[in-house]
Short mmCIF file of C-alpha atoms in Angstrom, two decimals:
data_model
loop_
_atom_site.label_atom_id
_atom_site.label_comp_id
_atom_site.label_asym_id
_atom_site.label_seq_id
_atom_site.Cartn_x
_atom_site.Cartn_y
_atom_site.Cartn_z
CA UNK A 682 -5.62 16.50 38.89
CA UNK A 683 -3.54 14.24 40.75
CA UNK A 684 -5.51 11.33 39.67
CA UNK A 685 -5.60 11.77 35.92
CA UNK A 686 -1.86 12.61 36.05
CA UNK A 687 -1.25 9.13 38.10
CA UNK A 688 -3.57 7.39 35.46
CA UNK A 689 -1.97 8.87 32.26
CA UNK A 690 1.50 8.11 34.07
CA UNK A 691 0.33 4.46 34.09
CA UNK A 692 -0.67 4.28 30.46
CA UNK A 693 2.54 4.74 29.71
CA UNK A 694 3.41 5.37 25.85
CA UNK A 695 1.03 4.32 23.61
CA UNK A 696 2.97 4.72 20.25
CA UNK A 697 4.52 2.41 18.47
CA UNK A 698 7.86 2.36 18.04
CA UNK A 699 8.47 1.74 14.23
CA UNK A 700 10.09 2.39 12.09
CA UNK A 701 12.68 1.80 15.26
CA UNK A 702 10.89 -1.93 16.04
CA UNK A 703 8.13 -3.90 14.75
CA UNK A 704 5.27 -3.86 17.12
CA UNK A 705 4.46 -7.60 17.94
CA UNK A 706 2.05 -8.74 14.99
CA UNK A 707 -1.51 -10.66 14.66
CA UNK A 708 -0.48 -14.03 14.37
CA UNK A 709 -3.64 -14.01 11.42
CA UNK A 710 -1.16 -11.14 9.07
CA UNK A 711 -1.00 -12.08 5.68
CA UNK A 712 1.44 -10.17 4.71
CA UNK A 713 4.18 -10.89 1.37
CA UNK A 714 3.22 -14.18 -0.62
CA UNK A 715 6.19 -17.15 -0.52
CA UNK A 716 6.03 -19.49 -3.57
CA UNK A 717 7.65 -22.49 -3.77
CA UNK A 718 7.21 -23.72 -7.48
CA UNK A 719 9.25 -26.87 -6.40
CA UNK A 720 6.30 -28.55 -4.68
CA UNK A 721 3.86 -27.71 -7.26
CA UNK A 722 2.46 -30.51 -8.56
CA UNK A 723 2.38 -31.57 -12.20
CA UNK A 724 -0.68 -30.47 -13.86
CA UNK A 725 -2.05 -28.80 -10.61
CA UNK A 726 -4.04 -25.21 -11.06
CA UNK A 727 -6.07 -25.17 -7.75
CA UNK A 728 -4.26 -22.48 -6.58
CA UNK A 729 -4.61 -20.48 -9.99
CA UNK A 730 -8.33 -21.43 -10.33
CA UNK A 731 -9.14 -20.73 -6.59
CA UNK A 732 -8.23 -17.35 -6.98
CA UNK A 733 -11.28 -15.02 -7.70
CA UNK A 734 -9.16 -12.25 -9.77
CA UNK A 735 -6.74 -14.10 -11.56
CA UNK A 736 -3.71 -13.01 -9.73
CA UNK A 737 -1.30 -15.80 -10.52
CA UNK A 738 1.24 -15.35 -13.77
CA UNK A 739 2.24 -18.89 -15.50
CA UNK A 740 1.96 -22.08 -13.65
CA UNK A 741 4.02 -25.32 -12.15
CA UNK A 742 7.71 -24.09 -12.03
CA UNK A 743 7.02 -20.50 -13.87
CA UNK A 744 4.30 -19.77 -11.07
CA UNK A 745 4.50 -15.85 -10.11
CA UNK A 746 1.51 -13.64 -8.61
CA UNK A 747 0.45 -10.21 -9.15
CA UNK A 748 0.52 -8.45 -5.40
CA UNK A 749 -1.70 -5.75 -7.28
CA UNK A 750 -4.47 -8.29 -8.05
CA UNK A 751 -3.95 -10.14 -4.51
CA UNK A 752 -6.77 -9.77 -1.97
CA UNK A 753 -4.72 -11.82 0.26
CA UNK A 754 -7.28 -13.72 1.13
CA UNK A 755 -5.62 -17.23 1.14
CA UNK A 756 -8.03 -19.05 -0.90
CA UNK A 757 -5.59 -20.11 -3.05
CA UNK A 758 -3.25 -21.19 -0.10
CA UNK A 759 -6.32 -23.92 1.09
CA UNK A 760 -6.95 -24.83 -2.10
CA UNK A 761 -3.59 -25.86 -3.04
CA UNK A 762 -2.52 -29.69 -2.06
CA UNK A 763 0.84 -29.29 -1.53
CA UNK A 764 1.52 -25.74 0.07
CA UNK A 765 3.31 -24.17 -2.64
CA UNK A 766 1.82 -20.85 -1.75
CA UNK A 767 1.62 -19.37 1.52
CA UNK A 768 1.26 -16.18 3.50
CA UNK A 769 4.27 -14.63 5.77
CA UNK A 770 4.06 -11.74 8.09
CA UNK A 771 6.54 -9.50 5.57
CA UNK A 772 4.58 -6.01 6.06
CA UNK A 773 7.00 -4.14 3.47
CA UNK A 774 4.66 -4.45 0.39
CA UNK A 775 4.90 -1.24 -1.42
CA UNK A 776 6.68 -0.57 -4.69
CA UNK A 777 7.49 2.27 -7.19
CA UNK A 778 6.44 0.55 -10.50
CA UNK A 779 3.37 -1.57 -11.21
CA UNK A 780 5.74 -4.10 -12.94
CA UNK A 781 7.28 -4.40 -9.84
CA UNK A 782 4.48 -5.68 -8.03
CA UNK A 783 4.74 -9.25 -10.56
CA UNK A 784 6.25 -11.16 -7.83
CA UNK A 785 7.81 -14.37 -8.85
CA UNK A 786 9.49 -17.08 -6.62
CA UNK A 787 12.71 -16.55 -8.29
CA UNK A 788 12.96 -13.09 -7.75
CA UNK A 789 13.47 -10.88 -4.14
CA UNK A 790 10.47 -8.24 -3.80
CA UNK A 791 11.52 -4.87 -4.77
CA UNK A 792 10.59 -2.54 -2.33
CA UNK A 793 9.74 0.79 -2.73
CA UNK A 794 12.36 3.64 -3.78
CA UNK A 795 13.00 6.74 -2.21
CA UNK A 796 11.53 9.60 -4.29
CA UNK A 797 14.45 11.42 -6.26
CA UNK A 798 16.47 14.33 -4.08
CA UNK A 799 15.12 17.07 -5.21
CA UNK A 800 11.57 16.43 -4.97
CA UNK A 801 12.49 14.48 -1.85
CA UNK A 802 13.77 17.44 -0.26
CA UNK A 803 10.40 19.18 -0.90
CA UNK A 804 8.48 16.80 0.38
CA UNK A 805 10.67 14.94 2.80
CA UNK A 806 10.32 16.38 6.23
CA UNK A 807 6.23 17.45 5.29
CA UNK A 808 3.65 15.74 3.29
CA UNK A 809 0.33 16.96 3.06
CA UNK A 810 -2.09 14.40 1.29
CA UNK A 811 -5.56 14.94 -0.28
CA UNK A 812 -7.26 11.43 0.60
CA UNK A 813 -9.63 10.37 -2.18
CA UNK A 814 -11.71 7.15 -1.85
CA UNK A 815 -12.86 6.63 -5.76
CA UNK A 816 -15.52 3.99 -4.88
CA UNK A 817 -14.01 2.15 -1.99
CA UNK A 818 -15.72 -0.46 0.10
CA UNK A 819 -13.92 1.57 3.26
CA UNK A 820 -11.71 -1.10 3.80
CA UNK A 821 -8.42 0.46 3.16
CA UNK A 822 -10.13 4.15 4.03
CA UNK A 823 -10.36 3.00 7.73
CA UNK A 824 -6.55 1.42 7.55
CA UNK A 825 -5.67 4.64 6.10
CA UNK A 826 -7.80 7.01 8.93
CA UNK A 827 -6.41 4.59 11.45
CA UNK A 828 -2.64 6.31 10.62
CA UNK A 829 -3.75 9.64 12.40
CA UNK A 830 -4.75 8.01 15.68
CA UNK A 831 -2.42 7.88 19.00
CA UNK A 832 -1.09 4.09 18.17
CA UNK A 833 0.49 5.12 14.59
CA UNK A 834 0.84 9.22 15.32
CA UNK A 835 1.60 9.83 11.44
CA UNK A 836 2.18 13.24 11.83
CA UNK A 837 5.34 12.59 13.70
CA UNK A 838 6.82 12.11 10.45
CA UNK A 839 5.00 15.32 9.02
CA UNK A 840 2.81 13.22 6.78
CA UNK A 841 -0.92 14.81 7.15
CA UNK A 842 -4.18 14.36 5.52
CA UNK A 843 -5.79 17.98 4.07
CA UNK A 844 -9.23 18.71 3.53
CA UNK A 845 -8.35 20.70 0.46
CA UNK A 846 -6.43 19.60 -2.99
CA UNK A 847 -5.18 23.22 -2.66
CA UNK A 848 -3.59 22.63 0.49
CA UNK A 849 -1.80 19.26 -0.91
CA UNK A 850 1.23 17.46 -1.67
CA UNK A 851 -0.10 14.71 -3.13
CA UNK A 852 -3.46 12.13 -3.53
CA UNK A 853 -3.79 9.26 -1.58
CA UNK A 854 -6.69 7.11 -3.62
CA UNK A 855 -8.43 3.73 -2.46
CA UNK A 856 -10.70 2.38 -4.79
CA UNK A 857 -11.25 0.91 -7.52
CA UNK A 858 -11.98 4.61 -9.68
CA UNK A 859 -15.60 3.92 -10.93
CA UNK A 860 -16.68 5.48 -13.56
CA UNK A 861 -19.08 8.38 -11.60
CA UNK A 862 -15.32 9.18 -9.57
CA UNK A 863 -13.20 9.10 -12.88
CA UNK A 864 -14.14 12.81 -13.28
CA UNK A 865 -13.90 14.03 -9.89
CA UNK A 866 -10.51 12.08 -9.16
CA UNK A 867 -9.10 14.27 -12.69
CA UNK A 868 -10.40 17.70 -11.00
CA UNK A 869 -8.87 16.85 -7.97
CA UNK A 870 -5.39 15.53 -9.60
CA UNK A 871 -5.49 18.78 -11.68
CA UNK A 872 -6.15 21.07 -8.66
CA UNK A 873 -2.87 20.00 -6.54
CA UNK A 874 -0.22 22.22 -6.98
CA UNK A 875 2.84 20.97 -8.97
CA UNK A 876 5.09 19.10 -8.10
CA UNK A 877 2.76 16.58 -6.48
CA UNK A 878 2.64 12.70 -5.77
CA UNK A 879 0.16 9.96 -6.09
CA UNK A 880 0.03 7.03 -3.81
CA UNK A 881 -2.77 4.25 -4.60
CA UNK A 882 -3.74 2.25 -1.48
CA UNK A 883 -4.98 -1.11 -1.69
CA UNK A 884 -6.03 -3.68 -4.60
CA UNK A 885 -9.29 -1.81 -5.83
CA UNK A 886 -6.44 1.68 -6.68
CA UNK A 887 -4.02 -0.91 -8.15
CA UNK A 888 -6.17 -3.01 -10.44
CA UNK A 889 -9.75 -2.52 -9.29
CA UNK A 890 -9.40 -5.78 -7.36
CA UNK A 891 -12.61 -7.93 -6.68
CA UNK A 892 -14.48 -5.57 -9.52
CA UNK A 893 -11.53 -5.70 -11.97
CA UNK A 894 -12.89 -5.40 -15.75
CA UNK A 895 -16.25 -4.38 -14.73
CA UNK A 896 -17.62 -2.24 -16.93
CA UNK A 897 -18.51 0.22 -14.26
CA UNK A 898 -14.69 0.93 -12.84
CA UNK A 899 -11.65 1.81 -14.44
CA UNK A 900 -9.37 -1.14 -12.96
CA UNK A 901 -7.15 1.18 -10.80
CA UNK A 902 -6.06 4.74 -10.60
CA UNK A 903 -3.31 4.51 -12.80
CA UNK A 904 -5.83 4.74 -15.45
CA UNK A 905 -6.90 8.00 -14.91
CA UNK A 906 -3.37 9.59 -12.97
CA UNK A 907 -0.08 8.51 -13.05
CA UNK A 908 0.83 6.90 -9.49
CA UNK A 909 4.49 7.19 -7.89
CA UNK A 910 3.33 4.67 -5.38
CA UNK A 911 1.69 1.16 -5.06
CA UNK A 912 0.57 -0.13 -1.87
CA UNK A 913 -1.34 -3.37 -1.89
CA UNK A 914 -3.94 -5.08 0.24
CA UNK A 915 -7.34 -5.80 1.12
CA UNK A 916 -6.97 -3.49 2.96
CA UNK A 917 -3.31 -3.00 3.29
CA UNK A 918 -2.54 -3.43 7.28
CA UNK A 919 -1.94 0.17 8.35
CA UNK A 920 1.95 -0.69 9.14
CA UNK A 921 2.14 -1.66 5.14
CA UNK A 922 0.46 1.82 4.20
CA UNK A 923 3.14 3.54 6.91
CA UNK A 924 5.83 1.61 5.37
CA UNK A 925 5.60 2.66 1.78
CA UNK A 926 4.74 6.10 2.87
CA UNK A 927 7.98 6.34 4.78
CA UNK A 928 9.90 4.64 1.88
CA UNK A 929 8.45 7.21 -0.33
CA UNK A 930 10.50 9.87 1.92
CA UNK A 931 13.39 7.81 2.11
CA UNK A 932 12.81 7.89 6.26
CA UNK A 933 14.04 3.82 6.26
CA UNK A 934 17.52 2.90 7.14
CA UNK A 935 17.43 0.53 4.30
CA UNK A 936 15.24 2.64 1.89
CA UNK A 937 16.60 2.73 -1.86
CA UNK A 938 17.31 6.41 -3.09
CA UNK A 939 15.78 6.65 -6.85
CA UNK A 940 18.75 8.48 -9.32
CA UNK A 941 16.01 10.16 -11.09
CA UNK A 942 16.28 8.29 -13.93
CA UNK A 943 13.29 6.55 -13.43
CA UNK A 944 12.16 2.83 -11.77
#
């Protein structure tokens, strides 16, 4: 006994700190896009035509991108000559509106909003969430699993994943919603209790990412349910997903409180 005490003693806390600090980050994190329109050069579209779903809005000095069609995946960052895109280590991704995930370089990201008071203060000290992958790849189901392990300890915040739509809060859906999962995703919607949140994890729940306009998914789960919360990625790094869910609560120092009057 004395021996596994001594060891766990030495382990010390394995925990991260956050929201309080920022763990130390993978020097490889693409987190929020930075676009510099003033290096783009005249006529150039290697960024917009390396990117396999179309993400970027305009071009040259009107250049924006769509963080819901983003994979992140910097192929338009090697293709361009110039660097007028690249990737920093900004983890706070998550928004309230889809519109507000239409990031151009003129504008500051706007981070996700508290939810308003009173269903804040239903929700805000526990959150049980019905996780529903809608024909994921598991990519953002193993960020989102990787939440309830020792390192992240979500349920210090009271957020937990149910087995049962009954027994929920709210949905938590990766994927991109394929058509066989359009149905099941409704009965499951319709079977949490009201009042209830959605959150949509990742590109494939925002826009259907790498299968977008296939005719075999539904581009996203706000097509089928509306969503109160966009997280994107692919996958989203589990800090991101912890992020927005926190922001959600209003659980951030800096978190925006919505008025109720809608985003």
């Amino acid at each position: 006994m004395r021996t596994i005490l001594g060891e766990r003693l030495k382990q010390g806390t394995a925990t991260i700190a956050y929201p309080g600090q920022l763990p130390m980050l993978p020097p490889r994190l693409r987190g929020l896009p930075e676009i510099t329109p003033s290096k783009c050069t005249q006529g150039c579209r290697a960024c917009i035509d390396a990117c396999p779903t179309q993400a970027f809005i305009g071009e040259g000095a009107t250049l924006g991108i769509d963080l819901g069609r983003c994979l992140f995946c910097t192929d338009c960052m090697e293709a361009c000559p110039t660097g007028v895109v690249r990737f920093t280590q900004d983890i706070a991704l998550a928004t309230r509106g889809r519109a507000d995930l239409l990031l151009h370089a003129d504008q500051t990201h706007k981070r996700a909003a508290a939810l308003e008071e009173h269903t804040r203060r239903l929700f805000g000290r526990s959150l049980h969430l019905r996780q529903v992958s809608a024909g994921g790849c598991n990519g953002c189901e193993t960020d989102v699993n990787v939440l309830s392990t020792i390192v992240f300890d979500l349920s210090r915040f009271g957020i937990k994943f149910v087995a049962s739509p009954r027994h929920a809060d709210g949905l938590l859906i990766t994927g991109p919603v394929t058509r066989n999962m359009e149905l099941a995703l409704r009965k499951t919607y319709e079977a949490v209790p009201d009042p209830k949140v959605v959150i949509a994890v990742g590109a494939c729940a925002i826009s259907g990412g790498p299968f977008i306009d296939l005719p075999q998914v539904r581009n996203g789960a706000d097509s089928v349910v509306p969503v109160d919360l966009y997280i994107p990625g692919c996958p989203p790094h589990p800090l991101t997903i912890l992020d927005g869910l926190l922001r959600l609560l209003g659980r951030l120092p800096d978190a925006v409180v919505d008025d109720g009057k809608g985003l």
